[in-house]
Short mmCIF file of C-alpha atoms in Angstrom, two decimals:
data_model
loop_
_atom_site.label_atom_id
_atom_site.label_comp_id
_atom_site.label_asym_id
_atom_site.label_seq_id
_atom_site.Cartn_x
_atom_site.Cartn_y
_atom_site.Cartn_z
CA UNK A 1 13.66 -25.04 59.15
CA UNK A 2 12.12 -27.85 57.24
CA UNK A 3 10.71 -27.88 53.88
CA UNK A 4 9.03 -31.19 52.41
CA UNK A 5 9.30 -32.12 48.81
CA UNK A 6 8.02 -35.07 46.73
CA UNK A 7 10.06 -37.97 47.97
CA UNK A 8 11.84 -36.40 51.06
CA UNK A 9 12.69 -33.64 53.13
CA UNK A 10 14.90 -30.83 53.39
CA UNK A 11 16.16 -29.61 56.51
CA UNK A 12 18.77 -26.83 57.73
CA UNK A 13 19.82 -24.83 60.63
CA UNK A 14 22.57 -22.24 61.18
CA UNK A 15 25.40 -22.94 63.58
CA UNK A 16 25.48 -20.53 66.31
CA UNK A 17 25.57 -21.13 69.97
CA UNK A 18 25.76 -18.20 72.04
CA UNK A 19 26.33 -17.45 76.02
CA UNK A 20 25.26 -14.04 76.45
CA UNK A 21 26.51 -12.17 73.62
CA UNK A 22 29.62 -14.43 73.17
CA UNK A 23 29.66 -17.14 70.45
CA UNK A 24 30.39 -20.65 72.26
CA UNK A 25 30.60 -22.31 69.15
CA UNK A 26 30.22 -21.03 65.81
CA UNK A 27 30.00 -24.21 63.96
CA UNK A 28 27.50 -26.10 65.89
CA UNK A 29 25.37 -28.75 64.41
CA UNK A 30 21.80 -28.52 65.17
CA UNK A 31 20.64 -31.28 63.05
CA UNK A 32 20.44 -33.58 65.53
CA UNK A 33 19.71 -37.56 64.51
CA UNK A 34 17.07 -39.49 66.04
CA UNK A 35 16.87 -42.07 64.44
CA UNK A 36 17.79 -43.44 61.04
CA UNK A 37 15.77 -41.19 58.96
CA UNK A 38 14.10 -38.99 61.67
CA UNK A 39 16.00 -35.74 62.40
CA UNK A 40 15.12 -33.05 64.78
CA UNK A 41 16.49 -29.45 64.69
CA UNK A 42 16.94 -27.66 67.87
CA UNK A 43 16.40 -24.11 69.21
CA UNK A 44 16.22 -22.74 72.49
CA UNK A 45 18.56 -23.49 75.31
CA UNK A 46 21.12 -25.99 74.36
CA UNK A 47 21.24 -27.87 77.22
CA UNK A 48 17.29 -28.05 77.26
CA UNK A 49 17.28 -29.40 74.02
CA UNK A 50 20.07 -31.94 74.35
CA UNK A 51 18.66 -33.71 76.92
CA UNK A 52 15.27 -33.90 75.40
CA UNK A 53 16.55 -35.39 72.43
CA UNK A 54 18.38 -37.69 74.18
CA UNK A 55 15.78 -38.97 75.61
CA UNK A 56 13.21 -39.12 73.20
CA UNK A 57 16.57 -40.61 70.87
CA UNK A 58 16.05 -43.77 73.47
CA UNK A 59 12.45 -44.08 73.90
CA UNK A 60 12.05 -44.31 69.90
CA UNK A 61 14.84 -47.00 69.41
CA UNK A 62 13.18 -48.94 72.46
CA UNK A 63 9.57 -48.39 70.58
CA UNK A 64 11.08 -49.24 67.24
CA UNK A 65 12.83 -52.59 68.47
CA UNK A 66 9.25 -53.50 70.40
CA UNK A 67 7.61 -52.95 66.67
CA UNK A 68 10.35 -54.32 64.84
CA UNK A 69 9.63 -51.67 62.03
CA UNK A 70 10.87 -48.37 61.57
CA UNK A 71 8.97 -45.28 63.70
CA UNK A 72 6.74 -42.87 62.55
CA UNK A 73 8.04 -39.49 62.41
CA UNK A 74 4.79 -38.50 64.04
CA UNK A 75 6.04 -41.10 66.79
CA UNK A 76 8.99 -38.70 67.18
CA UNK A 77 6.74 -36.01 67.62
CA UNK A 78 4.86 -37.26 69.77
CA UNK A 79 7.57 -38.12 72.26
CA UNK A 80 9.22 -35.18 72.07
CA UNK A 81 5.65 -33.05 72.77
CA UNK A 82 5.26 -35.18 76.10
CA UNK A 83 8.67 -34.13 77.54
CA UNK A 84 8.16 -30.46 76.27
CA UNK A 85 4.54 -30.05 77.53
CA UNK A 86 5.37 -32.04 80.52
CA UNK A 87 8.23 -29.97 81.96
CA UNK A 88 6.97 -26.77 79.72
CA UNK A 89 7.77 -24.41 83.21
CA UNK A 90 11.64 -26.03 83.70
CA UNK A 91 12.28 -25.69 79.86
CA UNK A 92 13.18 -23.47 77.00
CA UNK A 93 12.85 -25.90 73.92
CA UNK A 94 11.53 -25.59 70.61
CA UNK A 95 11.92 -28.53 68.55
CA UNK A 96 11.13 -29.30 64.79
CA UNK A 97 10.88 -32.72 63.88
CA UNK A 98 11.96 -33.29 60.28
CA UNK A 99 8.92 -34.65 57.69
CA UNK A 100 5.92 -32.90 59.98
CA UNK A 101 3.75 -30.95 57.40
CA UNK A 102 4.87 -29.43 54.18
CA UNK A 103 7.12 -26.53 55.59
CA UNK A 104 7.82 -25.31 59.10
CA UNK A 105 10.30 -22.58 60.49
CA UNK A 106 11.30 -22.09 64.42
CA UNK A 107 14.20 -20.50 66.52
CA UNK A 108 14.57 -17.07 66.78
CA UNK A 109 15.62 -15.68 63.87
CA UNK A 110 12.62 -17.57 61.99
CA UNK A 111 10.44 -14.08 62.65
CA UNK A 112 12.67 -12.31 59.88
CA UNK A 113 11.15 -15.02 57.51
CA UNK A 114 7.93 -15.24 57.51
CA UNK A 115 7.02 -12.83 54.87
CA UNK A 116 9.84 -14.71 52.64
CA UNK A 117 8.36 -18.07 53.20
CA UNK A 118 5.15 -17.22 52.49
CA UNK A 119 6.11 -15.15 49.21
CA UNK A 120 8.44 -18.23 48.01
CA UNK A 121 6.81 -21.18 49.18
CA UNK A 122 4.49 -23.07 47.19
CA UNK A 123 3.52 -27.04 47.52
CA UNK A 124 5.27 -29.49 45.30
CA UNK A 125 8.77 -28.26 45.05
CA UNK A 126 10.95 -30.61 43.89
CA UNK A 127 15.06 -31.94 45.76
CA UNK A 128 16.75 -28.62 44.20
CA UNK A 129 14.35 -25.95 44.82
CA UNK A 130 13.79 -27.13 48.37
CA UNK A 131 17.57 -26.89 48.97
CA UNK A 132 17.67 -23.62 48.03
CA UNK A 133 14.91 -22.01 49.56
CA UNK A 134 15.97 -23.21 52.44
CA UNK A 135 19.62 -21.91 52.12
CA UNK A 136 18.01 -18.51 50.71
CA UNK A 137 15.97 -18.36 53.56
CA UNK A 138 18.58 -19.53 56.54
CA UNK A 139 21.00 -16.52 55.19
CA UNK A 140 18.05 -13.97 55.23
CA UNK A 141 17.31 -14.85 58.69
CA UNK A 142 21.26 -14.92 59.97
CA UNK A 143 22.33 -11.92 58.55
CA UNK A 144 19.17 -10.10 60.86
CA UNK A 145 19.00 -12.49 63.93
CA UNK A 146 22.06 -11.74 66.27
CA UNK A 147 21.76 -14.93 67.30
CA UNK A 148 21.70 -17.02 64.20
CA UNK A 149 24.80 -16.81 62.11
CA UNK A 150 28.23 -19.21 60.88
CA UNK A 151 27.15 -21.83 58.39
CA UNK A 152 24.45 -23.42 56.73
CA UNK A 153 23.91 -27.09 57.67
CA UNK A 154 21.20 -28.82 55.27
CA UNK A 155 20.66 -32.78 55.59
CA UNK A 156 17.74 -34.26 52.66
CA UNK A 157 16.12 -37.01 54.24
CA UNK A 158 14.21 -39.66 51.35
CA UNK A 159 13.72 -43.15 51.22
CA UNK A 160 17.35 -43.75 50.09
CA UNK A 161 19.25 -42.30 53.08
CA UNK A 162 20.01 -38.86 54.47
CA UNK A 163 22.34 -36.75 52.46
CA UNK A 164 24.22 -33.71 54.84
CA UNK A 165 25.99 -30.87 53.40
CA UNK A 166 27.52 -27.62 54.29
CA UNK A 167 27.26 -24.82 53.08
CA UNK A 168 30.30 -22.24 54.42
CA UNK A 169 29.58 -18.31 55.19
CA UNK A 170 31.58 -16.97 52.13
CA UNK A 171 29.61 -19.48 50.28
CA UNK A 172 26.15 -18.68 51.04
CA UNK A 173 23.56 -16.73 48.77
CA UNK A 174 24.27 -12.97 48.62
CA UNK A 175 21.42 -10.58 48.38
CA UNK A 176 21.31 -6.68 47.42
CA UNK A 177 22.97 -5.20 50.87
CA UNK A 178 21.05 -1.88 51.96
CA UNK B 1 -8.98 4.48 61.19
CA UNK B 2 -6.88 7.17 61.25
CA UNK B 3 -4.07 8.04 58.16
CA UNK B 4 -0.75 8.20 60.02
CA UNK B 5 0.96 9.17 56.75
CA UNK B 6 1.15 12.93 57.34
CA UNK B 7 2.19 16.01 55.23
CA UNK B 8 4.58 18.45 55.74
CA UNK B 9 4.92 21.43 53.09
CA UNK B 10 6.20 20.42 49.88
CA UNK B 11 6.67 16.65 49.19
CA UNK B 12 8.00 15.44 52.45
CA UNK B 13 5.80 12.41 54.04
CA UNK B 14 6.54 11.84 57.68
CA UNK B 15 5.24 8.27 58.79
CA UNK B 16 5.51 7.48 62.22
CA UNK B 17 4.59 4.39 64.27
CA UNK B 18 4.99 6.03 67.28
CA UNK B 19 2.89 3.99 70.64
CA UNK B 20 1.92 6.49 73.42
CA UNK B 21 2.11 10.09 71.80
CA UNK B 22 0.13 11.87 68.92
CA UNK B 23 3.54 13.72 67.52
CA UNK B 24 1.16 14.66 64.31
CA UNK B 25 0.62 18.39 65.22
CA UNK B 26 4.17 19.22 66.75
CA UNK B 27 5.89 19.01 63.15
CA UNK B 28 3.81 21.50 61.46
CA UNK B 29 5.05 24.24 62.72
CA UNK B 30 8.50 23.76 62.64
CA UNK B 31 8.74 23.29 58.98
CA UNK B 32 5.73 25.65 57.77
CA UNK B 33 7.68 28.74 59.59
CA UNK B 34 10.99 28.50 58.15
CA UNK B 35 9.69 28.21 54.52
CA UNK B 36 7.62 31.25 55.03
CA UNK B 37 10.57 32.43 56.09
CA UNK B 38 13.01 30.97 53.48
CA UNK B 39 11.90 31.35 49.66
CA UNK B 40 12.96 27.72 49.24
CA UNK B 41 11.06 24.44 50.09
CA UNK B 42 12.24 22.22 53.14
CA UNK B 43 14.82 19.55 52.81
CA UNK B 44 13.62 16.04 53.35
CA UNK B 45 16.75 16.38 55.57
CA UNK B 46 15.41 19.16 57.76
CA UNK B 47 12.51 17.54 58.34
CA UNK B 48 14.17 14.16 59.67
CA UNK B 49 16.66 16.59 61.63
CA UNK B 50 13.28 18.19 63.36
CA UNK B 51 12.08 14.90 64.47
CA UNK B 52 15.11 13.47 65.15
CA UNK B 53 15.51 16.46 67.90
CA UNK B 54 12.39 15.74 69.27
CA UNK B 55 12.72 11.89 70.14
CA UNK B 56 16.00 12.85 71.36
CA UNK B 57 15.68 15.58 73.65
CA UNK B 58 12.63 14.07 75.16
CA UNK B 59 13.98 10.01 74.94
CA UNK B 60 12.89 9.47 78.43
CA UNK B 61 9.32 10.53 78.38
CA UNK B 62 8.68 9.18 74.07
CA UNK B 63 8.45 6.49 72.91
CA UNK B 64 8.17 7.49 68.92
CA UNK B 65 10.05 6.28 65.63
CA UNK B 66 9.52 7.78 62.76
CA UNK B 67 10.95 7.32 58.75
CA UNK B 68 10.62 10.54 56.62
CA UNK B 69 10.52 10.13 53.04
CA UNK B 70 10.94 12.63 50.30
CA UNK B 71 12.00 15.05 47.46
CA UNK B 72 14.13 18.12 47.38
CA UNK B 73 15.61 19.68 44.96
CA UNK B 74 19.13 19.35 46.46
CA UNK B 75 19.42 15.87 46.61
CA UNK B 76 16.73 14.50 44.74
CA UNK B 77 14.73 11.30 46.56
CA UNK B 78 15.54 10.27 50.06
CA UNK B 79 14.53 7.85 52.70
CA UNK B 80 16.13 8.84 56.38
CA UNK B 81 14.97 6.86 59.75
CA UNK B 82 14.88 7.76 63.34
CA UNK B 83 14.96 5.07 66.24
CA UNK B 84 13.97 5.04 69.00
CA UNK B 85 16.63 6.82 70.92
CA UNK B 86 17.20 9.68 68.42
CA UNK B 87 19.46 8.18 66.07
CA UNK B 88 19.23 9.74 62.73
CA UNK B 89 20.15 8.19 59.77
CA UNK B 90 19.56 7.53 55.92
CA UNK B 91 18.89 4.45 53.70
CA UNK B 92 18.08 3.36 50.11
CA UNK B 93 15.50 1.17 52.08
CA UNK B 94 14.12 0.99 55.72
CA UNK B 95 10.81 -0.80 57.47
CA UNK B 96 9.39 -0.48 60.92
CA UNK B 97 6.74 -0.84 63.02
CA UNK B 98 5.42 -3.92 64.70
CA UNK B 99 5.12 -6.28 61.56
CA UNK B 100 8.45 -5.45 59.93
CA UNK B 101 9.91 -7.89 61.98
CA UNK B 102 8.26 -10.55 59.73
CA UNK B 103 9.32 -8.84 56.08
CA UNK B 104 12.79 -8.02 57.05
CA UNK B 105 14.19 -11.19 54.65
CA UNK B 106 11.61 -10.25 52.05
CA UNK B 107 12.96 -6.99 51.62
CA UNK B 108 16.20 -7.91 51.70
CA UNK B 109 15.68 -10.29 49.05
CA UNK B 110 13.61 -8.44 47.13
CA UNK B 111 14.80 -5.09 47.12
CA UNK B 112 17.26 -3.84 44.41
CA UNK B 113 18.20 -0.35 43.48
CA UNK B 114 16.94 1.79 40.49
CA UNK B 115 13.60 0.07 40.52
CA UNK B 116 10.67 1.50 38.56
CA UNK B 117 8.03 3.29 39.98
CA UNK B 118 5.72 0.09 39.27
CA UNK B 119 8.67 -2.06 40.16
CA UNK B 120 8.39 0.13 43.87
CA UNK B 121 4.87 0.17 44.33
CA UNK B 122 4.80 -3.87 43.60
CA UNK B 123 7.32 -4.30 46.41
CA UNK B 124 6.21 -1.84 49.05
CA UNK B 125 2.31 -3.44 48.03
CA UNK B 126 3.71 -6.98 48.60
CA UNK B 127 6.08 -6.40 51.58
CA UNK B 128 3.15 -4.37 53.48
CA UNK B 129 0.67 -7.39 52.51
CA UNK B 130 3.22 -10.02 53.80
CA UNK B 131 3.28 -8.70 57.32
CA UNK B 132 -0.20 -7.12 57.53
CA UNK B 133 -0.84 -11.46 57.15
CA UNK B 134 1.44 -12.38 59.79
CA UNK B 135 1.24 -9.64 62.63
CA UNK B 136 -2.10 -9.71 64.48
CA UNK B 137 -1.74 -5.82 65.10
CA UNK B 138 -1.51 -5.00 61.55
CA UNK B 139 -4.10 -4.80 58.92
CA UNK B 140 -7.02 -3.13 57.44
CA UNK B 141 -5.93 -0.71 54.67
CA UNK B 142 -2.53 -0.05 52.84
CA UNK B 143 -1.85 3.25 52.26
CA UNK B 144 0.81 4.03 49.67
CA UNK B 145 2.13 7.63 49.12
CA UNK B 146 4.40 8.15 45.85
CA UNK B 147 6.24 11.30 45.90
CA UNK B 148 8.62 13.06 42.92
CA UNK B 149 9.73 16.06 41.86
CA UNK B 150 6.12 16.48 40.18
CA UNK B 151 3.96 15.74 43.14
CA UNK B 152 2.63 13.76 45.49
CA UNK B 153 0.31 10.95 44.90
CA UNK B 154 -1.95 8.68 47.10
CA UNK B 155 -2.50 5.30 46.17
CA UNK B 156 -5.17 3.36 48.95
CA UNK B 157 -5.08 -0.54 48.68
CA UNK B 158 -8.03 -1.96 50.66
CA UNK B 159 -7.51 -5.52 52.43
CA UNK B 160 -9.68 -7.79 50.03
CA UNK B 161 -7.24 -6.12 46.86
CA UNK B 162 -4.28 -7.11 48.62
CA UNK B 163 -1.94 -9.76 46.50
CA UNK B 164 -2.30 -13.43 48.27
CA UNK B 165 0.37 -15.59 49.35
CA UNK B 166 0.37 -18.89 50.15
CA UNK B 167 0.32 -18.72 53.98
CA UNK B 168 1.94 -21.50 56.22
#
């Protein structure tokens, strides 16, 4: 998911890859970097979404160096909607690309938040309260979505850099079990 | 449209979301006999037990859930759920139906035990208004049913007094 704040953006994924119901790799990192401050975060099929972002990763440094400035995340968005649309039969990819609208959610365990975004959102959250929404709402979602689970990878992307942190599974926000 | 929220003798609420079959009428009598019968009320328990029999029994040809709710006097207030495939058990807490997908983290966020009745009603109003504005196949009407050892009481929320959220 990615939530937008004044100055930046917040976004975080859990770390779960799956193969059928085993976990390939519990500590994957779906944030994936396409460029210096454009990040995309990937769900679907792995493989799908690897390649796509690979390729859209080259077509936006070759755009950027024809500019000579640094691309629009709507660029990024752009690029990425041509390959999905384009091969939309051949692929299972659904991509968020970090800094489009105020707040977006995706992947599968996103349906278990919906209500809890639209209780706890509001516009002009600042750096802190963005963070942890977004960790509040990435635990909600793993501890119901069989697929979602391991850690909590958040990376704040402003005008001074991009800022990645972890947050571990003993570490993450606890809420009243039932 | 129709109230799925239905009565059974003495303060036990059966509400069932259940797609193909009307199970309304085949509750009744189970329940209304054996407290002629008996001097005593029904247990909530007894209740989820006779529906529980019935989705199981017939699990090939149903396709019904249902989550009793209630008060006895043997164990006080109690919230028991049956799946699907007959399973039978009992929570501080449950959803269903085809927009609980969508409130599942707000309940378990919001939820805490030993809430006041207004504390409840808040919740259940909020929770119910949350998905009713995400899942195209809910809406309308929310229909609230408070029970306690003193009675029973209906509480009818129409869609335009609904609490707002900021929607995204």
């Amino acid at each position: 998911m990615a939530v937008e704040y004044d100055g930046g953006v917040v976004i975080g994924a859990d770390s779960r890859t799956t193969t059928g119901a085993y976990i390939a790799n519990r500590v994957t990192d779906k944030l994936t970097p396409i460029h210096d401050r454009i990040f995309c975060c990937r769900s679907g099929s792995a493989a799908d979404t690897q390649a796509i972002a690979d390729v859209v990763t080259y077509q936006l440094g070759f755009h950027s160096i024809e500019l000579d400035e640094p691309p629009l995340v709507e660029t990024a968005a752009n690029l990425f909607r041509a390959s999905c649309y384009r091969y939309r039969e051949e692929l299972t990819a659904g991509i968020l690309v970090a800094g489009w609208g105020g707040v977006a959610v995706g992947g599968s365990g996103s349906t278990y938040i919906y209500g809890f975004m639209d209780s706890n959102y509001k516009p002009g959250l600042n750096k802190d309260q963005c963070l942890e929404l977004t960790a509040a709402a990435l635990s909600l979602a793993m501890e119901r979505d069989g697929s979602s689970g391991g850690v909590v990878r958040l990376a704040t992307i402003s005008e001074e850099g991009v800022e990645r942190r972890v947050i571990l599974g003993n570490q993450l926000p606890k809420f009243s079990s039932h | 449209m129709f109230n799925d929220i239905v009565p059974n003798p003495n303060m036990t609420y059966n509400r069932f979301k259940s797609l193909l079959l009307n199970t309304k009428n085949l509750t009744r009598p189970f329940l209304i006999h054996p407290s002629v019968q008996m001097e005593n009320p029904p247990l909530v328990i007894a209740a989820a037990s006779v529906l529980k029999e019935l989705c199981y029994k017939n699990k090939e040809e149903l396709q019904a859930g249902f989550i009793t709710a209630g008060w006895d006097r043997k164990n006080g207030p109690q919230v028991y759920v049956v799946s699907l495939g007959g399973m039978l058990i009992s929570q501080p807490v449950t959803i269903g139906g085809s927009g609980s997908t969508y409130i599942y983290g707000y309940v378990d966020a919001k939820y805490k035990p030993n809430m006041s009745r207004e504390e409840c009603l808040q919740f259940a109003t909020n929770a119910l208004a949350l998905a009713m504005g995400r899942d195209n196949v809910s809406g309308g009407v929310a229909h609230l049913v408070v029970i306690t050892e003193k009675g029973v009481e209906h509480v009818v929320v129409p869609g335009d007094k609904l609490p707002k959220f900021h929607d995204e």
